[in-house]
């Protein structure tokens, strides 16, 4: 039952945050700093989530096949490969390293 309470509280909290966002004056949202933060915060959060999922296992750092895949993706990005090719290279390298026992 406590899970459903947590889901309900979360849903109400999300609704309230959304409602409070609608109450912010338009002038406050047009400030250059607010616009810059709105553009950069999601990118920073996604990068942090990716790094955490790639390089950690619970409470310790983990360097395995995923690190090789990320490295290959970085190289593909530096070579200006299209996004889908970057993803394919990362997947192929990660799978290759795992198949070799790494």
PDB file of C-alpha atoms in Angstrom:
ATOM      1  CA  UNK A   1       0.000   0.000   0.000  1.00  0.00           C
ATOM      2  CA  UNK A   2       2.907   2.378   0.719  1.00  0.00           C
ATOM      3  CA  UNK A   3       3.997   2.165  -2.923  1.00  0.00           C
ATOM      4  CA  UNK A   4       0.632   3.516  -4.054  1.00  0.00           C
ATOM      5  CA  UNK A   5       0.876   6.325  -1.525  1.00  0.00           C
ATOM      6  CA  UNK A   6       4.316   7.220  -2.877  1.00  0.00           C
ATOM      7  CA  UNK A   7       2.968   7.169  -6.449  1.00  0.00           C
ATOM      8  CA  UNK A   8       0.049   9.392  -5.454  1.00  0.00           C
ATOM      9  CA  UNK A   9       2.259  11.868  -3.595  1.00  0.00           C
ATOM     10  CA  UNK A  10       4.658  11.980  -6.555  1.00  0.00           C
ATOM     11  CA  UNK A  11       1.816  12.586  -9.009  1.00  0.00           C
ATOM     12  CA  UNK A  12       0.400  15.402  -6.884  1.00  0.00           C
ATOM     13  CA  UNK A  13       3.884  16.883  -6.471  1.00  0.00           C
ATOM     14  CA  UNK A  14       4.494  16.814 -10.219  1.00  0.00           C
ATOM     15  CA  UNK A  15       1.151  18.488 -10.839  1.00  0.00           C
ATOM     16  CA  UNK A  16       1.924  21.208  -8.287  1.00  0.00           C
ATOM     17  CA  UNK A  17       5.363  21.886  -9.804  1.00  0.00           C
ATOM     18  CA  UNK A  18       3.772  22.150 -13.247  1.00  0.00           C
ATOM     19  CA  UNK A  19       1.091  24.490 -11.880  1.00  0.00           C
ATOM     20  CA  UNK A  20       3.646  26.674 -10.119  1.00  0.00           C
ATOM     21  CA  UNK A  21       5.600  26.908 -13.366  1.00  0.00           C
ATOM     22  CA  UNK A  22       2.530  28.333 -15.073  1.00  0.00           C
ATOM     23  CA  UNK A  23       2.305  31.049 -12.405  1.00  0.00           C
ATOM     24  CA  UNK A  24       5.794  32.413 -13.152  1.00  0.00           C
ATOM     25  CA  UNK A  25       5.552  35.779 -14.921  1.00  0.00           C
ATOM     26  CA  UNK A  26       6.578  35.760 -18.584  1.00  0.00           C
ATOM     27  CA  UNK A  27       9.122  38.511 -17.944  1.00  0.00           C
ATOM     28  CA  UNK A  28      11.040  36.273 -15.564  1.00  0.00           C
ATOM     29  CA  UNK A  29      11.289  33.562 -18.212  1.00  0.00           C
ATOM     30  CA  UNK A  30      12.643  35.948 -20.844  1.00  0.00           C
ATOM     31  CA  UNK A  31      15.811  36.811 -18.901  1.00  0.00           C
ATOM     32  CA  UNK A  32      19.015  35.663 -20.653  1.00  0.00           C
ATOM     33  CA  UNK A  33      20.276  33.797 -17.593  1.00  0.00           C
ATOM     34  CA  UNK A  34      17.024  31.844 -17.239  1.00  0.00           C
ATOM     35  CA  UNK A  35      17.059  30.973 -20.957  1.00  0.00           C
ATOM     36  CA  UNK A  36      20.672  29.811 -20.745  1.00  0.00           C
ATOM     37  CA  UNK A  37      19.973  27.698 -17.653  1.00  0.00           C
ATOM     38  CA  UNK A  38      16.883  26.183 -19.261  1.00  0.00           C
ATOM     39  CA  UNK A  39      19.013  25.140 -22.227  1.00  0.00           C
ATOM     40  CA  UNK A  40      21.994  23.801 -20.252  1.00  0.00           C
ATOM     41  CA  UNK A  41      20.480  22.089 -17.208  1.00  0.00           C
ATOM     42  CA  UNK A  42      18.834  19.212 -19.134  1.00  0.00           C
ATOM     43  CA  UNK A  43      22.089  18.569 -21.016  1.00  0.00           C
ATOM     44  CA  UNK A  44      24.080  18.526 -17.768  1.00  0.00           C
ATOM     45  CA  UNK A  45      21.587  16.193 -16.087  1.00  0.00           C
ATOM     46  CA  UNK A  46      21.611  13.805 -19.046  1.00  0.00           C
ATOM     47  CA  UNK A  47      25.430  13.801 -19.110  1.00  0.00           C
ATOM     48  CA  UNK A  48      25.558  13.104 -15.370  1.00  0.00           C
ATOM     49  CA  UNK A  49      23.033  10.278 -15.665  1.00  0.00           C
ATOM     50  CA  UNK A  50      24.959   8.757 -18.570  1.00  0.00           C
ATOM     51  CA  UNK A  51      28.245   8.946 -16.670  1.00  0.00           C
ATOM     52  CA  UNK A  52      26.699   7.474 -13.531  1.00  0.00           C
ATOM     53  CA  UNK A  53      25.120   4.581 -15.413  1.00  0.00           C
ATOM     54  CA  UNK A  54      28.283   3.941 -17.433  1.00  0.00           C
ATOM     55  CA  UNK A  55      30.965   4.150 -14.767  1.00  0.00           C
ATOM     56  CA  UNK A  56      29.361   2.994 -11.527  1.00  0.00           C
ATOM     57  CA  UNK A  57      28.024  -0.152 -10.002  1.00  0.00           C
ATOM     58  CA  UNK A  58      26.305   0.707  -6.761  1.00  0.00           C
ATOM     59  CA  UNK A  59      28.869   2.622  -4.724  1.00  0.00           C
ATOM     60  CA  UNK A  60      32.049   1.939  -6.682  1.00  0.00           C
ATOM     61  CA  UNK A  61      33.588   2.902  -9.990  1.00  0.00           C
ATOM     62  CA  UNK A  62      33.385   0.306 -12.718  1.00  0.00           C
ATOM     63  CA  UNK A  63      35.461   0.222 -15.886  1.00  0.00           C
ATOM     64  CA  UNK A  64      34.310  -2.472 -18.285  1.00  0.00           C
ATOM     65  CA  UNK A  65      33.103  -2.902 -21.859  1.00  0.00           C
ATOM     66  CA  UNK A  66      30.879   0.163 -21.578  1.00  0.00           C
ATOM     67  CA  UNK A  67      33.973   2.344 -21.218  1.00  0.00           C
ATOM     68  CA  UNK A  68      35.308   1.000 -24.514  1.00  0.00           C
ATOM     69  CA  UNK A  69      31.955   1.742 -26.169  1.00  0.00           C
ATOM     70  CA  UNK A  70      31.922   5.304 -24.853  1.00  0.00           C
ATOM     71  CA  UNK A  71      35.498   5.779 -26.025  1.00  0.00           C
ATOM     72  CA  UNK A  72      34.608   4.538 -29.489  1.00  0.00           C
ATOM     73  CA  UNK A  73      31.615   6.876 -29.569  1.00  0.00           C
ATOM     74  CA  UNK A  74      33.853   9.808 -28.641  1.00  0.00           C
ATOM     75  CA  UNK A  75      36.229   8.934 -31.474  1.00  0.00           C
ATOM     76  CA  UNK A  76      33.309   8.668 -33.899  1.00  0.00           C
ATOM     77  CA  UNK A  77      32.028  12.055 -32.719  1.00  0.00           C
ATOM     78  CA  UNK A  78      35.456  13.610 -33.198  1.00  0.00           C
ATOM     79  CA  UNK A  79      35.443  12.249 -36.749  1.00  0.00           C
ATOM     80  CA  UNK A  80      32.042  13.956 -37.204  1.00  0.00           C
ATOM     81  CA  UNK A  81      30.139  10.733 -37.844  1.00  0.00           C
ATOM     82  CA  UNK A  82      26.328  10.918 -38.027  1.00  0.00           C
ATOM     83  CA  UNK A  83      24.536  10.250 -34.738  1.00  0.00           C
ATOM     84  CA  UNK A  84      23.164   6.836 -35.710  1.00  0.00           C
ATOM     85  CA  UNK A  85      26.638   5.733 -36.784  1.00  0.00           C
ATOM     86  CA  UNK A  86      28.035   6.927 -33.438  1.00  0.00           C
ATOM     87  CA  UNK A  87      25.463   4.797 -31.617  1.00  0.00           C
ATOM     88  CA  UNK A  88      26.148   1.806 -33.877  1.00  0.00           C
ATOM     89  CA  UNK A  89      29.900   2.082 -33.325  1.00  0.00           C
ATOM     90  CA  UNK A  90      29.435   2.281 -29.562  1.00  0.00           C
ATOM     91  CA  UNK A  91      27.138  -0.745 -29.549  1.00  0.00           C
ATOM     92  CA  UNK A  92      29.442  -2.778 -31.786  1.00  0.00           C
ATOM     93  CA  UNK A  93      32.557  -2.014 -29.746  1.00  0.00           C
ATOM     94  CA  UNK A  94      30.799  -2.725 -26.451  1.00  0.00           C
ATOM     95  CA  UNK A  95      29.452  -6.032 -27.787  1.00  0.00           C
ATOM     96  CA  UNK A  96      32.853  -6.931 -29.210  1.00  0.00           C
ATOM     97  CA  UNK A  97      34.649  -6.315 -25.929  1.00  0.00           C
ATOM     98  CA  UNK A  98      32.010  -8.301 -24.032  1.00  0.00           C
ATOM     99  CA  UNK A  99      32.317 -11.163 -26.525  1.00  0.00           C
ATOM    100  CA  UNK A 100      36.085 -11.212 -25.972  1.00  0.00           C
ATOM    101  CA  UNK A 101      35.438 -11.604 -22.259  1.00  0.00           C
ATOM    102  CA  UNK A 102      36.077  -8.043 -21.105  1.00  0.00           C
TER     103      UNK A 102
END
